[in-house]
């Protein structure tokens, strides 16, 4: 399973764009890249998933370079409620195969007023 | 609600008690998972079930016994736990296709006294 490396913490202010980068040098051909958000005492919440290039949804954008050895989660105009831990994961997720996502320590994003 | 429901939300049990955690999803997912999250630690994968069959046991002590009677329900039976087993226990489910990642429940906060 590909290991991921991301900053332990980041600080930002309301209204700013936040970019969190994750390294996954050993990503396999079949691996997706998925980002989750977790608030204290709650389960992680799926944010976005991608395989290559750029993916955008109503919450965030995910940028993946051609070599797929890293990815960047971009949160536009953050608010105080975006203060949370953000996890980057890579792995297969096919039912019937060995599908498991291994969580790292994540990045604690603290948004200040 | 995320679509994955966990009960109870909070549980306090003695070391000699037997209790069960319940997880239910009606998202049409075929894979279900148990994770453990101790204070200030990453989520730890415990068990993986695909189509009701256990496909992963991440070296979990036998005092934790999972049960998956069908693709919509997952249980975690607990007996003779230790205080260090106190943690947030999270259930998740996913689709076979791998799209949209995992959906987590809100968790059961377990305290062993």
GROMACS .gro file of C-alpha atoms in nm:
model
  226
    1UNK     CA    1   0.000   0.000   0.000
    2UNK     CA    2   0.130   0.339  -0.093
    3UNK     CA    3   0.235   0.554   0.201
    4UNK     CA    4   0.140   0.919   0.206
    5UNK     CA    5   0.318   1.217   0.355
    6UNK     CA    6   0.142   1.544   0.430
    7UNK     CA    7   0.210   1.839   0.661
    8UNK     CA    8   0.104   1.786   1.020
    9UNK     CA    9  -0.063   2.124   1.045
   10UNK     CA   10  -0.147   2.440   0.852
   11UNK     CA   11  -0.286   2.778   0.948
   12UNK     CA   12  -0.505   3.002   0.737
   13UNK     CA   13  -0.747   3.293   0.761
   14UNK     CA   14  -1.107   3.315   0.660
   15UNK     CA   15  -1.159   3.385   0.292
   16UNK     CA   16  -0.820   3.254   0.182
   17UNK     CA   17  -0.755   2.967  -0.054
   18UNK     CA   18  -0.581   2.674   0.113
   19UNK     CA   19  -0.370   2.418  -0.069
   20UNK     CA   20  -0.266   2.101   0.109
   21UNK     CA   21  -0.012   1.885  -0.071
   22UNK     CA   22   0.035   1.515  -0.021
   23UNK     CA   23   0.326   1.301  -0.139
   24UNK     CA   24   0.271   0.942  -0.247
   25UNK     CA   25   0.584   0.834  -0.429
   26UNK     CA   26   0.494   0.464  -0.438
   27UNK     CA   27   0.145   0.501  -0.580
   28UNK     CA   28   0.041   0.200  -0.787
   29UNK     CA   29  -0.122   0.202  -1.128
   30UNK     CA   30  -0.463   0.104  -0.991
   31UNK     CA   31  -0.462   0.343  -0.696
   32UNK     CA   32  -0.709   0.626  -0.662
   33UNK     CA   33  -0.628   0.934  -0.454
   34UNK     CA   34  -0.895   1.028  -0.203
   35UNK     CA   35  -0.923   1.309   0.049
   36UNK     CA   36  -1.130   1.309   0.364
   37UNK     CA   37  -1.223   1.570   0.624
   38UNK     CA   38  -1.271   1.485   0.991
   39UNK     CA   39  -1.412   1.697   1.272
   40UNK     CA   40  -1.351   1.597   1.636
   41UNK     CA   41  -1.549   1.294   1.753
   42UNK     CA   42  -1.700   1.238   1.410
   43UNK     CA   43  -1.627   0.998   1.128
   44UNK     CA   44  -1.424   1.119   0.830
   45UNK     CA   45  -1.624   1.266   0.545
   46UNK     CA   46  -1.537   1.206   0.180
   47UNK     CA   47  -1.432   1.526   0.005
   48UNK     CA   48  -1.298   1.436  -0.336
   49UNK     CA   49  -1.140   1.154  -0.532
   50UNK     CA   50  -0.929   1.147  -0.844
   51UNK     CA   51  -0.699   0.941  -1.058
   52UNK     CA   52  -0.517   1.196  -1.272
   53UNK     CA   53  -0.519   1.562  -1.384
   54UNK     CA   54  -0.781   1.776  -1.214
   55UNK     CA   55  -1.106   1.702  -1.042
   56UNK     CA   56  -1.345   1.967  -0.911
   57UNK     CA   57  -1.665   1.945  -0.713
   58UNK     CA   58  -1.873   2.188  -0.512
   59UNK     CA   59  -1.640   2.163  -0.214
   60UNK     CA   60  -1.284   2.142  -0.343
   61UNK     CA   61  -1.046   2.081  -0.630
   62UNK     CA   62  -0.787   1.809  -0.657
   63UNK     CA   63  -0.478   1.856  -0.869
   64UNK     CA   64  -0.275   1.552  -0.970
   65UNK     CA   65   0.042   1.588  -1.181
   66UNK     CA   66   0.121   1.350  -1.462
   67UNK     CA   67   0.353   1.132  -1.254
   68UNK     CA   68   0.083   1.099  -0.982
   69UNK     CA   69   0.348   1.101  -0.708
   70UNK     CA   70   0.177   1.387  -0.532
   71UNK     CA   71  -0.160   1.557  -0.517
   72UNK     CA   72  -0.291   1.891  -0.392
   73UNK     CA   73  -0.624   1.953  -0.230
   74UNK     CA   74  -0.743   2.307  -0.287
   75UNK     CA   75  -1.010   2.460  -0.065
   76UNK     CA   76  -1.140   2.792  -0.199
   77UNK     CA   77  -1.224   3.073   0.043
   78UNK     CA   78  -1.210   2.877   0.368
   79UNK     CA   79  -1.429   2.960   0.665
   80UNK     CA   80  -1.399   2.886   1.035
   81UNK     CA   81  -1.606   2.572   0.985
   82UNK     CA   82  -1.334   2.428   0.762
   83UNK     CA   83  -1.112   2.382   1.067
   84UNK     CA   84  -1.060   2.006   1.068
   85UNK     CA   85  -0.813   1.728   0.997
   86UNK     CA   86  -0.768   1.648   0.629
   87UNK     CA   87  -0.649   1.306   0.523
   88UNK     CA   88  -0.491   1.206   0.194
   89UNK     CA   89  -0.520   0.838   0.107
   90UNK     CA   90  -0.420   0.626  -0.186
   91UNK     CA   91  -0.533   0.273  -0.251
   92UNK     CA   92  -0.750   0.037  -0.439
   93UNK     CA   93  -1.110   0.024  -0.345
   94UNK     CA   94  -1.256  -0.262  -0.539
   95UNK     CA   95  -1.509  -0.481  -0.369
   96UNK     CA   96  -1.404  -0.842  -0.371
   97UNK     CA   97  -1.035  -0.761  -0.372
   98UNK     CA   98  -0.828  -0.656  -0.075
   99UNK     CA   99  -0.975  -0.314  -0.042
  100UNK     CA  100  -0.859  -0.114   0.253
  101UNK     CA  101  -0.771   0.246   0.311
  102UNK     CA  102  -0.493   0.315   0.558
  103UNK     CA  103  -0.514   0.653   0.727
  104UNK     CA  104  -0.207   0.854   0.821
  105UNK     CA  105  -0.190   1.137   1.072
  106UNK     CA  106  -0.353   1.387   0.839
  107UNK     CA  107  -0.315   1.766   0.826
  108UNK     CA  108  -0.480   1.975   1.095
  109UNK     CA  109  -0.606   2.290   0.924
  110UNK     CA  110  -0.676   2.576   1.163
  111UNK     CA  111  -0.871   2.866   1.014
  112UNK     CA  112  -0.850   3.192   1.202
  113UNK     CA  113  -1.098   3.483   1.183
  114UNK     CA  114  -2.683   1.159   0.882
  115UNK     CA  115  -2.435   1.012   0.640
  116UNK     CA  116  -2.631   0.703   0.543
  117UNK     CA  117  -2.425   0.487   0.779
  118UNK     CA  118  -2.588   0.462   1.122
  119UNK     CA  119  -2.400   0.348   1.429
  120UNK     CA  120  -2.552   0.263   1.766
  121UNK     CA  121  -2.503   0.335   2.043
  122UNK     CA  122  -2.332   0.673   2.012
  123UNK     CA  123  -2.178   0.638   2.357
  124UNK     CA  124  -2.104   0.328   2.562
  125UNK     CA  125  -1.948   0.280   2.903
  126UNK     CA  126  -1.869  -0.078   2.999
  127UNK     CA  127  -1.681  -0.264   3.265
  128UNK     CA  128  -1.397  -0.498   3.182
  129UNK     CA  129  -1.613  -0.804   3.249
  130UNK     CA  130  -1.910  -0.690   3.043
  131UNK     CA  131  -2.021  -0.809   2.702
  132UNK     CA  132  -2.164  -0.554   2.464
  133UNK     CA  133  -2.215  -0.510   2.091
  134UNK     CA  134  -2.179  -0.220   1.853
  135UNK     CA  135  -2.412  -0.202   1.557
  136UNK     CA  136  -2.365  -0.049   1.215
  137UNK     CA  137  -2.627  -0.025   0.942
  138UNK     CA  138  -2.616   0.113   0.589
  139UNK     CA  139  -2.877   0.129   0.317
  140UNK     CA  140  -2.656   0.282   0.051
  141UNK     CA  141  -2.636  -0.036  -0.152
  142UNK     CA  142  -2.270  -0.081  -0.061
  143UNK     CA  143  -2.111  -0.425  -0.062
  144UNK     CA  144  -1.812  -0.359   0.161
  145UNK     CA  145  -1.812  -0.265   0.528
  146UNK     CA  146  -1.531  -0.180   0.768
  147UNK     CA  147  -1.450  -0.129   1.133
  148UNK     CA  148  -1.193   0.133   1.234
  149UNK     CA  149  -1.064   0.230   1.577
  150UNK     CA  150  -0.950   0.582   1.659
  151UNK     CA  151  -0.773   0.635   1.990
  152UNK     CA  152  -0.701   0.980   2.125
  153UNK     CA  153  -0.453   1.171   1.908
  154UNK     CA  154  -0.382   0.867   1.691
  155UNK     CA  155  -0.460   0.787   1.328
  156UNK     CA  156  -0.754   0.569   1.242
  157UNK     CA  157  -0.661   0.202   1.264
  158UNK     CA  158  -0.827  -0.043   1.030
  159UNK     CA  159  -0.963  -0.343   1.222
  160UNK     CA  160  -1.178  -0.553   0.990
  161UNK     CA  161  -1.293  -0.556   0.628
  162UNK     CA  162  -1.598  -0.736   0.496
  163UNK     CA  163  -1.678  -0.781   0.127
  164UNK     CA  164  -2.013  -0.932   0.034
  165UNK     CA  165  -2.055  -1.050   0.397
  166UNK     CA  166  -1.720  -1.231   0.396
  167UNK     CA  167  -1.434  -1.117   0.616
  168UNK     CA  168  -1.137  -1.036   0.395
  169UNK     CA  169  -0.916  -0.854   0.642
  170UNK     CA  170  -0.837  -0.893   1.010
  171UNK     CA  171  -0.566  -0.646   1.099
  172UNK     CA  172  -0.424  -0.850   1.390
  173UNK     CA  173  -0.712  -0.751   1.614
  174UNK     CA  174  -0.730  -0.920   1.959
  175UNK     CA  175  -0.996  -1.187   1.993
  176UNK     CA  176  -1.185  -0.984   2.253
  177UNK     CA  177  -1.319  -0.799   1.947
  178UNK     CA  178  -1.544  -1.024   1.739
  179UNK     CA  179  -1.705  -0.891   1.420
  180UNK     CA  180  -2.020  -1.024   1.259
  181UNK     CA  181  -2.166  -0.939   0.921
  182UNK     CA  182  -2.503  -1.114   0.869
  183UNK     CA  183  -2.571  -0.931   0.541
  184UNK     CA  184  -2.425  -0.653   0.331
  185UNK     CA  185  -2.626  -0.390   0.518
  186UNK     CA  186  -2.538  -0.474   0.877
  187UNK     CA  187  -2.216  -0.506   1.068
  188UNK     CA  188  -2.165  -0.577   1.437
  189UNK     CA  189  -1.867  -0.563   1.667
  190UNK     CA  190  -1.906  -0.784   1.972
  191UNK     CA  191  -1.699  -0.683   2.272
  192UNK     CA  192  -1.601  -0.890   2.575
  193UNK     CA  193  -1.343  -0.863   2.852
  194UNK     CA  194  -1.206  -0.538   2.717
  195UNK     CA  195  -0.922  -0.340   2.868
  196UNK     CA  196  -0.915   0.030   2.954
  197UNK     CA  197  -0.677   0.089   2.662
  198UNK     CA  198  -0.956  -0.025   2.429
  199UNK     CA  199  -1.138   0.299   2.505
  200UNK     CA  200  -1.167   0.482   2.174
  201UNK     CA  201  -1.397   0.601   1.899
  202UNK     CA  202  -1.508   0.303   1.690
  203UNK     CA  203  -1.604   0.392   1.338
  204UNK     CA  204  -1.793   0.191   1.084
  205UNK     CA  205  -1.769   0.262   0.713
  206UNK     CA  206  -1.908   0.122   0.390
  207UNK     CA  207  -1.814   0.153   0.027
  208UNK     CA  208  -1.932   0.060  -0.316
  209UNK     CA  209  -1.767  -0.205  -0.530
  210UNK     CA  210  -1.674   0.048  -0.795
  211UNK     CA  211  -1.455   0.248  -0.561
  212UNK     CA  212  -1.607   0.573  -0.669
  213UNK     CA  213  -1.689   0.828  -0.396
  214UNK     CA  214  -1.472   0.651  -0.140
  215UNK     CA  215  -1.594   0.538   0.197
  216UNK     CA  216  -1.898   0.661   0.386
  217UNK     CA  217  -1.837   0.670   0.760
  218UNK     CA  218  -2.081   0.661   1.045
  219UNK     CA  219  -2.060   0.902   1.337
  220UNK     CA  220  -1.895   0.642   1.554
  221UNK     CA  221  -1.943   0.490   1.898
  222UNK     CA  222  -1.746   0.652   2.177
  223UNK     CA  223  -1.646   0.358   2.398
  224UNK     CA  224  -1.515   0.395   2.751
  225UNK     CA  225  -1.393   0.086   2.934
  226UNK     CA  226  -1.381   0.126   3.312
   0.00000   0.00000   0.00000
